[in-house]
Amino acid sequence: MSEALGFETHPTALPGCVELRLPRSKDARGGFIKLFHQGAFAELGLETTLTEAFCTTSRRDVIRGLHFQRPPHAHAKLVVCLDGAVQDVALDLRRNAPTYGGHAVVELSAEAGNALYLPAGLAHGFCVRSDAATVLYLTGTVHAPESDAGIAWDSAGIAWATEAPILSERDRHHPVLADFDSPFRFPEGT
Ligand SMILES: Cc1cn([C@H]2C[C@H](O)[C@@H](COP(=O)(O)OP(=O)(O)O[C@H]3O[C@@H](C)C(=O)[C@@H](O)[C@H]3O)O2)c(=O)[nH]c1=O
């Protein structure tokens, strides 16, 4: 575990991919949670240039993913569950990584106040475990539709937490991991 300004990183099964426990507090009004601090991220060796933020809402059993951006628009990603709970998954696509094709699973929830940080070269997806979930992303490069890509959610040996997944049309048609010609290298990520 490493710590900077109340941000704690905890390792996952994939090198460079960490669970972050976020600084937070509560008082009579409600709660406070900090998602990003440039100095703390620098100290922890995480990407400090986060250029775009977006948010999704999803209902129970929704699976989104497994998504990534290809070079030259590959990026690190910070994923936070602001409401509800999700089974969050990172898939290693970095050639020569000891964990290539392997994945990490972290339960993210508003209650736990945690986040998943994925370096470039990993695909990301999640499955909603609560009635609804709000997921916020911060990314190291802006959305580049021509580089936005995916791996089939059911091709990487992930034990998803639903037997009745709800998927987007796009997410039904990604290539399977076994056919994927990865542009990513380890340890650089891009
Ligand atoms: C990802 C993204 C999508 N869009 C647009 C494209 C499309 O019209 C609409 C919905 O896009 P999608 O169906 O790809 O959204 P979604 O399936 O929610 O995509 C997200 O999935 C999770 C798992 C991630 O990791 C995210 O980075 C992102 O890829 O939003 C943006 O404008 N900016 C963005 O950054």
PDB file of C-alpha atoms and ligand atoms in Angstrom:
ATOM      1  CA  MET A   1       0.000   0.000   0.000  1.00  0.00           C
ATOM      2  CA  SER A   2       1.178   3.546  -0.771  1.00  0.00           C
ATOM      3  CA  GLU A   3      -0.399   6.731   0.522  1.00  0.00           C
ATOM      4  CA  ALA A   4      -0.306  10.407  -0.465  1.00  0.00           C
ATOM      5  CA  LEU A   5      -2.574  13.130   0.940  1.00  0.00           C
ATOM      6  CA  GLY A   6      -5.164  10.579   1.981  1.00  0.00           C
ATOM      7  CA  PHE A   7      -5.188   8.702  -1.370  1.00  0.00           C
ATOM      8  CA  GLU A   8      -4.221   5.047  -0.812  1.00  0.00           C
ATOM      9  CA  THR A   9      -3.177   2.728  -3.648  1.00  0.00           C
ATOM     10  CA  HIS A  10      -3.636  -1.026  -3.311  1.00  0.00           C
ATOM     11  CA  PRO A  11      -2.176  -3.355  -5.928  1.00  0.00           C
ATOM     12  CA  THR A  12      -4.350  -5.554  -8.167  1.00  0.00           C
ATOM     13  CA  ALA A  13      -3.395  -8.659 -10.134  1.00  0.00           C
ATOM     14  CA  LEU A  14      -2.142  -6.426 -12.995  1.00  0.00           C
ATOM     15  CA  PRO A  15       1.053  -4.342 -12.778  1.00  0.00           C
ATOM     16  CA  GLY A  16       0.338  -0.605 -12.756  1.00  0.00           C
ATOM     17  CA  CYS A  17      -3.405  -1.124 -12.206  1.00  0.00           C
ATOM     18  CA  VAL A  18      -4.345  -0.125  -8.673  1.00  0.00           C
ATOM     19  CA  GLU A  19      -7.368   0.224  -6.481  1.00  0.00           C
ATOM     20  CA  LEU A  20      -7.488   3.709  -4.990  1.00  0.00           C
ATOM     21  CA  ARG A  21      -9.144   4.346  -1.652  1.00  0.00           C
ATOM     22  CA  LEU A  22     -10.201   7.964  -1.854  1.00  0.00           C
ATOM     23  CA  PRO A  23     -10.008  10.585   0.876  1.00  0.00           C
ATOM     24  CA  ARG A  24     -13.480  11.201   2.281  1.00  0.00           C
ATOM     25  CA  SER A  25     -15.315  12.468   5.299  1.00  0.00           C
ATOM     26  CA  LYS A  26     -18.837  12.728   6.663  1.00  0.00           C
ATOM     27  CA  ASP A  27     -20.640  15.249   8.811  1.00  0.00           C
ATOM     28  CA  ALA A  28     -24.210  16.173   9.687  1.00  0.00           C
ATOM     29  CA  ARG A  29     -24.836  17.431   6.125  1.00  0.00           C
ATOM     30  CA  GLY A  30     -23.667  14.291   4.337  1.00  0.00           C
ATOM     31  CA  GLY A  31     -20.450  13.216   2.685  1.00  0.00           C
ATOM     32  CA  PHE A  32     -17.349  14.582   0.965  1.00  0.00           C
ATOM     33  CA  ILE A  33     -15.094  12.600  -1.356  1.00  0.00           C
ATOM     34  CA  LYS A  34     -12.000  13.696  -3.292  1.00  0.00           C
ATOM     35  CA  LEU A  35     -11.488  12.089  -6.704  1.00  0.00           C
ATOM     36  CA  PHE A  36      -8.282  13.654  -7.970  1.00  0.00           C
ATOM     37  CA  HIS A  37      -5.329  15.653  -6.690  1.00  0.00           C
ATOM     38  CA  GLN A  38      -2.497  16.326  -9.106  1.00  0.00           C
ATOM     39  CA  GLY A  39       0.264  16.353  -6.457  1.00  0.00           C
ATOM     40  CA  ALA A  40      -0.963  13.169  -4.799  1.00  0.00           C
ATOM     41  CA  PHE A  41      -1.242  11.369  -8.164  1.00  0.00           C
ATOM     42  CA  ALA A  42       2.318  12.473  -9.053  1.00  0.00           C
ATOM     43  CA  GLU A  43       3.602  11.121  -5.754  1.00  0.00           C
ATOM     44  CA  LEU A  44       1.834   7.818  -6.355  1.00  0.00           C
ATOM     45  CA  GLY A  45       3.228   7.509  -9.896  1.00  0.00           C
ATOM     46  CA  LEU A  46      -0.182   7.896 -11.545  1.00  0.00           C
ATOM     47  CA  GLU A  47      -1.092   9.950 -14.616  1.00  0.00           C
ATOM     48  CA  THR A  48      -1.519  13.584 -13.613  1.00  0.00           C
ATOM     49  CA  THR A  49      -2.898  14.966 -16.874  1.00  0.00           C
ATOM     50  CA  LEU A  50      -6.532  13.949 -16.890  1.00  0.00           C
ATOM     51  CA  THR A  51      -8.193  15.647 -19.828  1.00  0.00           C
ATOM     52  CA  GLU A  52     -11.822  14.499 -20.003  1.00  0.00           C
ATOM     53  CA  ALA A  53     -14.506  13.469 -17.512  1.00  0.00           C
ATOM     54  CA  PHE A  54     -17.739  11.661 -18.276  1.00  0.00           C
ATOM     55  CA  CYS A  55     -20.389   9.777 -16.395  1.00  0.00           C
ATOM     56  CA  THR A  56     -22.840   6.971 -17.109  1.00  0.00           C
ATOM     57  CA  THR A  57     -25.916   5.666 -15.361  1.00  0.00           C
ATOM     58  CA  SER A  58     -26.847   2.008 -15.775  1.00  0.00           C
ATOM     59  CA  ARG A  59     -29.333  -0.421 -14.353  1.00  0.00           C
ATOM     60  CA  ARG A  60     -28.755  -3.767 -12.660  1.00  0.00           C
ATOM     61  CA  ASP A  61     -27.154  -6.461 -14.880  1.00  0.00           C
ATOM     62  CA  VAL A  62     -25.799  -3.965 -17.410  1.00  0.00           C
ATOM     63  CA  ILE A  63     -22.322  -4.869 -18.633  1.00  0.00           C
ATOM     64  CA  ARG A  64     -20.355  -2.135 -20.423  1.00  0.00           C
ATOM     65  CA  GLY A  65     -17.038  -3.001 -22.083  1.00  0.00           C
ATOM     66  CA  LEU A  66     -14.440  -4.147 -22.540  1.00  0.00           C
ATOM     67  CA  HIS A  67     -13.237  -0.779 -23.865  1.00  0.00           C
ATOM     68  CA  PHE A  68      -9.929   0.982 -24.550  1.00  0.00           C
ATOM     69  CA  GLN A  69      -8.487   3.549 -26.948  1.00  0.00           C
ATOM     70  CA  ARG A  70      -5.819   2.480 -29.446  1.00  0.00           C
ATOM     71  CA  PRO A  71      -2.552   4.401 -29.856  1.00  0.00           C
ATOM     72  CA  PRO A  72      -1.949   7.253 -30.505  1.00  0.00           C
ATOM     73  CA  HIS A  73      -4.968   7.986 -28.288  1.00  0.00           C
ATOM     74  CA  ALA A  74      -4.368   5.301 -25.655  1.00  0.00           C
ATOM     75  CA  HIS A  75      -4.996   6.568 -22.159  1.00  0.00           C
ATOM     76  CA  ALA A  76      -4.958   5.942 -18.453  1.00  0.00           C
ATOM     77  CA  LYS A  77      -8.391   5.906 -16.843  1.00  0.00           C
ATOM     78  CA  LEU A  78      -9.740   6.530 -13.368  1.00  0.00           C
ATOM     79  CA  VAL A  79     -13.104   4.881 -12.677  1.00  0.00           C
ATOM     80  CA  VAL A  80     -15.280   5.799  -9.689  1.00  0.00           C
ATOM     81  CA  CYS A  81     -18.712   4.469  -8.725  1.00  0.00           C
ATOM     82  CA  LEU A  82     -20.591   7.480  -7.319  1.00  0.00           C
ATOM     83  CA  ASP A  83     -23.865   5.688  -6.674  1.00  0.00           C
ATOM     84  CA  GLY A  84     -24.585   1.969  -6.313  1.00  0.00           C
ATOM     85  CA  ALA A  85     -22.050  -0.798  -6.846  1.00  0.00           C
ATOM     86  CA  VAL A  86     -20.272  -2.375  -9.804  1.00  0.00           C
ATOM     87  CA  GLN A  87     -18.010  -5.338 -10.450  1.00  0.00           C
ATOM     88  CA  ASP A  88     -15.212  -3.458 -12.189  1.00  0.00           C
ATOM     89  CA  VAL A  89     -12.794  -5.273 -14.500  1.00  0.00           C
ATOM     90  CA  ALA A  90      -9.440  -4.450 -16.111  1.00  0.00           C
ATOM     91  CA  LEU A  91      -8.048  -6.707 -18.867  1.00  0.00           C
ATOM     92  CA  ASP A  92      -4.325  -6.656 -19.691  1.00  0.00           C
ATOM     93  CA  LEU A  93      -3.647  -6.101 -23.422  1.00  0.00           C
ATOM     94  CA  ARG A  94       0.071  -5.248 -23.110  1.00  0.00           C
ATOM     95  CA  ARG A  95       2.213  -7.628 -25.160  1.00  0.00           C
ATOM     96  CA  ASN A  96       5.042  -9.192 -23.124  1.00  0.00           C
ATOM     97  CA  ALA A  97       3.325  -8.354 -19.860  1.00  0.00           C
ATOM     98  CA  PRO A  98       3.519 -11.344 -17.494  1.00  0.00           C
ATOM     99  CA  THR A  99      -0.230 -10.887 -17.074  1.00  0.00           C
ATOM    100  CA  TYR A 100      -1.163 -10.452 -20.799  1.00  0.00           C
ATOM    101  CA  GLY A 101      -4.761 -11.668 -21.251  1.00  0.00           C
ATOM    102  CA  GLY A 102      -5.273 -11.730 -17.503  1.00  0.00           C
ATOM    103  CA  HIS A 103      -7.688  -9.562 -15.608  1.00  0.00           C
ATOM    104  CA  ALA A 104      -8.252  -7.834 -12.281  1.00  0.00           C
ATOM    105  CA  VAL A 105     -11.639  -7.517 -10.607  1.00  0.00           C
ATOM    106  CA  VAL A 106     -12.448  -4.888  -7.987  1.00  0.00           C
ATOM    107  CA  GLU A 107     -15.823  -4.207  -6.416  1.00  0.00           C
ATOM    108  CA  LEU A 108     -16.362  -0.444  -6.652  1.00  0.00           C
ATOM    109  CA  SER A 109     -19.118   1.231  -4.684  1.00  0.00           C
ATOM    110  CA  ALA A 110     -20.229   4.566  -3.360  1.00  0.00           C
ATOM    111  CA  GLU A 111     -20.208   3.007   0.081  1.00  0.00           C
ATOM    112  CA  ALA A 112     -16.590   1.820  -0.182  1.00  0.00           C
ATOM    113  CA  GLY A 113     -15.419   5.160  -1.620  1.00  0.00           C
ATOM    114  CA  ASN A 114     -12.892   3.493  -3.880  1.00  0.00           C
ATOM    115  CA  ALA A 115     -11.790   3.788  -7.517  1.00  0.00           C
ATOM    116  CA  LEU A 116      -9.866   1.774 -10.097  1.00  0.00           C
ATOM    117  CA  TYR A 117      -6.879   3.290 -11.892  1.00  0.00           C
ATOM    118  CA  LEU A 118      -5.973   1.644 -15.205  1.00  0.00           C
ATOM    119  CA  PRO A 119      -2.775   2.547 -17.079  1.00  0.00           C
ATOM    120  CA  ALA A 120      -2.819   2.652 -20.896  1.00  0.00           C
ATOM    121  CA  GLY A 121      -2.876  -0.801 -22.489  1.00  0.00           C
ATOM    122  CA  LEU A 122      -5.696  -2.193 -20.376  1.00  0.00           C
ATOM    123  CA  ALA A 123      -9.308  -2.633 -21.434  1.00  0.00           C
ATOM    124  CA  HIS A 124     -12.050  -1.717 -19.001  1.00  0.00           C
ATOM    125  CA  GLY A 125     -15.564  -2.932 -18.283  1.00  0.00           C
ATOM    126  CA  PHE A 126     -18.055  -3.351 -15.481  1.00  0.00           C
ATOM    127  CA  CYS A 127     -21.209  -5.138 -14.400  1.00  0.00           C
ATOM    128  CA  VAL A 128     -23.840  -3.361 -12.284  1.00  0.00           C
ATOM    129  CA  ARG A 129     -24.569  -5.098  -8.950  1.00  0.00           C
ATOM    130  CA  SER A 130     -27.104  -2.634  -7.522  1.00  0.00           C
ATOM    131  CA  ASP A 131     -30.523  -1.538  -8.839  1.00  0.00           C
ATOM    132  CA  ALA A 132     -28.726   1.349 -10.558  1.00  0.00           C
ATOM    133  CA  ALA A 133     -25.164   2.647 -10.684  1.00  0.00           C
ATOM    134  CA  THR A 134     -23.551   5.955 -11.614  1.00  0.00           C
ATOM    135  CA  VAL A 135     -19.976   5.614 -12.852  1.00  0.00           C
ATOM    136  CA  LEU A 136     -17.624   8.539 -13.383  1.00  0.00           C
ATOM    137  CA  TYR A 137     -14.496   8.404 -15.566  1.00  0.00           C
ATOM    138  CA  LEU A 138     -11.469  10.649 -15.809  1.00  0.00           C
ATOM    139  CA  THR A 139      -9.223   9.935 -18.800  1.00  0.00           C
ATOM    140  CA  GLY A 140      -5.702  10.920 -19.810  1.00  0.00           C
ATOM    141  CA  THR A 141      -6.588  11.774 -23.416  1.00  0.00           C
ATOM    142  CA  VAL A 142      -9.897  12.980 -24.829  1.00  0.00           C
ATOM    143  CA  HIS A 143     -12.347  10.693 -26.591  1.00  0.00           C
ATOM    144  CA  ALA A 144     -11.117   9.812 -30.090  1.00  0.00           C
ATOM    145  CA  PRO A 145     -13.920   7.912 -31.875  1.00  0.00           C
ATOM    146  CA  GLU A 146     -11.514   6.523 -34.523  1.00  0.00           C
ATOM    147  CA  SER A 147      -9.394   4.896 -31.768  1.00  0.00           C
ATOM    148  CA  ASP A 148     -12.263   3.765 -29.530  1.00  0.00           C
ATOM    149  CA  ALA A 149     -12.161  -0.064 -29.524  1.00  0.00           C
ATOM    150  CA  GLY A 150     -13.247  -3.120 -27.581  1.00  0.00           C
ATOM    151  CA  ILE A 151     -12.783  -6.797 -26.775  1.00  0.00           C
ATOM    152  CA  ALA A 152     -15.769  -9.129 -26.452  1.00  0.00           C
ATOM    153  CA  TRP A 153     -16.903  -9.128 -22.811  1.00  0.00           C
ATOM    154  CA  ASP A 154     -17.258 -12.941 -22.774  1.00  0.00           C
ATOM    155  CA  SER A 155     -13.940 -13.861 -24.420  1.00  0.00           C
ATOM    156  CA  ALA A 156     -11.472 -13.265 -21.585  1.00  0.00           C
ATOM    157  CA  GLY A 157     -12.514 -15.815 -18.951  1.00  0.00           C
ATOM    158  CA  ILE A 158     -14.107 -13.233 -16.662  1.00  0.00           C
ATOM    159  CA  ALA A 159     -16.627 -14.588 -14.133  1.00  0.00           C
ATOM    160  CA  TRP A 160     -19.202 -11.836 -14.578  1.00  0.00           C
ATOM    161  CA  ALA A 161     -21.609 -11.269 -11.710  1.00  0.00           C
ATOM    162  CA  THR A 162     -24.759 -11.711 -13.799  1.00  0.00           C
ATOM    163  CA  GLU A 163     -26.363 -14.473 -15.800  1.00  0.00           C
ATOM    164  CA  ALA A 164     -28.582 -12.069 -17.749  1.00  0.00           C
ATOM    165  CA  PRO A 165     -26.309  -9.315 -19.051  1.00  0.00           C
ATOM    166  CA  ILE A 166     -27.782  -6.229 -20.691  1.00  0.00           C
ATOM    167  CA  LEU A 167     -25.410  -5.053 -23.455  1.00  0.00           C
ATOM    168  CA  SER A 168     -25.247  -2.275 -26.011  1.00  0.00           C
ATOM    169  CA  GLU A 169     -25.461  -3.268 -29.683  1.00  0.00           C
ATOM    170  CA  ARG A 170     -21.827  -2.166 -30.062  1.00  0.00           C
ATOM    171  CA  ASP A 171     -20.663  -4.337 -27.176  1.00  0.00           C
ATOM    172  CA  ARG A 172     -22.164  -7.447 -28.810  1.00  0.00           C
ATOM    173  CA  HIS A 173     -19.767  -7.201 -31.750  1.00  0.00           C
ATOM    174  CA  HIS A 174     -16.228  -6.633 -30.470  1.00  0.00           C
ATOM    175  CA  PRO A 175     -13.493  -9.088 -31.559  1.00  0.00           C
ATOM    176  CA  VAL A 176     -12.640 -11.909 -29.190  1.00  0.00           C
ATOM    177  CA  LEU A 177      -9.427 -11.718 -27.174  1.00  0.00           C
ATOM    178  CA  ALA A 178      -7.886 -14.732 -28.966  1.00  0.00           C
ATOM    179  CA  ASP A 179      -8.096 -12.900 -32.330  1.00  0.00           C
ATOM    180  CA  PHE A 180      -6.840  -9.574 -31.020  1.00  0.00           C
ATOM    181  CA  ASP A 181      -3.581  -8.221 -32.445  1.00  0.00           C
ATOM    182  CA  SER A 182      -2.505  -5.938 -29.627  1.00  0.00           C
ATOM    183  CA  PRO A 183      -0.824  -2.593 -30.401  1.00  0.00           C
ATOM    184  CA  PHE A 184       0.222  -2.231 -26.741  1.00  0.00           C
ATOM    185  CA  ARG A 185       3.611  -3.088 -25.248  1.00  0.00           C
ATOM    186  CA  PHE A 186       4.693  -3.706 -21.679  1.00  0.00           C
ATOM    187  CA  PRO A 187       5.739  -1.756 -19.662  1.00  0.00           C
ATOM    188  CA  GLU A 188       5.183   1.365 -21.771  1.00  0.00           C
ATOM    189  CA  GLY A 189       1.486   0.679 -22.370  1.00  0.00           C
ATOM    190  CA  THR A 190       1.372   2.361 -25.775  1.00  0.00           C
TER     191      THR A 190
HETATM  192  C1  LIG B   1     -16.578   6.880 -24.288  1.00  0.00           C
HETATM  193  C2  LIG B   1     -17.215   8.116 -24.938  1.00  0.00           C
HETATM  194  C3  LIG B   1     -18.358   7.994 -25.706  1.00  0.00           C
HETATM  195  N1  LIG B   1     -18.885   9.090 -26.295  1.00  0.00           N
HETATM  196  C4  LIG B   1     -20.119   8.955 -27.080  1.00  0.00           C
HETATM  197  C5  LIG B   1     -20.094   7.901 -28.170  1.00  0.00           C
HETATM  198  C6  LIG B   1     -21.514   7.403 -28.198  1.00  0.00           C
HETATM  199  O1  LIG B   1     -22.309   8.246 -29.007  1.00  0.00           O
HETATM  200  C7  LIG B   1     -22.005   7.577 -26.769  1.00  0.00           C
HETATM  201  C8  LIG B   1     -22.010   6.274 -25.982  1.00  0.00           C
HETATM  202  O2  LIG B   1     -20.744   5.633 -26.158  1.00  0.00           O
HETATM  203  P1  LIG B   1     -20.532   4.161 -25.668  1.00  0.00           P
HETATM  204  O3  LIG B   1     -21.721   3.316 -25.980  1.00  0.00           O
HETATM  205  O4  LIG B   1     -19.190   3.693 -26.171  1.00  0.00           O
HETATM  206  O5  LIG B   1     -20.474   4.362 -24.089  1.00  0.00           O
HETATM  207  P2  LIG B   1     -20.028   3.313 -22.990  1.00  0.00           P
HETATM  208  O6  LIG B   1     -20.346   1.921 -23.439  1.00  0.00           O
HETATM  209  O7  LIG B   1     -20.585   3.728 -21.699  1.00  0.00           O
HETATM  210  O8  LIG B   1     -18.450   3.500 -22.985  1.00  0.00           O
HETATM  211  C9  LIG B   1     -17.720   3.492 -21.796  1.00  0.00           C
HETATM  212  O9  LIG B   1     -17.613   2.153 -21.346  1.00  0.00           O
HETATM  213  C10 LIG B   1     -16.784   1.955 -20.227  1.00  0.00           C
HETATM  214  C11 LIG B   1     -16.702   0.481 -19.934  1.00  0.00           C
HETATM  215  C12 LIG B   1     -15.475   2.635 -20.333  1.00  0.00           C
HETATM  216  O10 LIG B   1     -14.435   2.140 -19.899  1.00  0.00           O
HETATM  217  C13 LIG B   1     -15.526   4.020 -20.859  1.00  0.00           C
HETATM  218  O11 LIG B   1     -14.209   4.519 -21.126  1.00  0.00           O
HETATM  219  C14 LIG B   1     -16.357   4.104 -22.093  1.00  0.00           C
HETATM  220  O12 LIG B   1     -15.726   3.404 -23.150  1.00  0.00           O
HETATM  221  O13 LIG B   1     -21.127   8.522 -26.167  1.00  0.00           O
HETATM  222  C15 LIG B   1     -18.326  10.344 -26.134  1.00  0.00           C
HETATM  223  O14 LIG B   1     -18.799  11.353 -26.700  1.00  0.00           O
HETATM  224  N2  LIG B   1     -17.214  10.480 -25.362  1.00  0.00           N
HETATM  225  C16 LIG B   1     -16.640   9.411 -24.759  1.00  0.00           C
HETATM  226  O15 LIG B   1     -15.611   9.567 -24.038  1.00  0.00           O
END
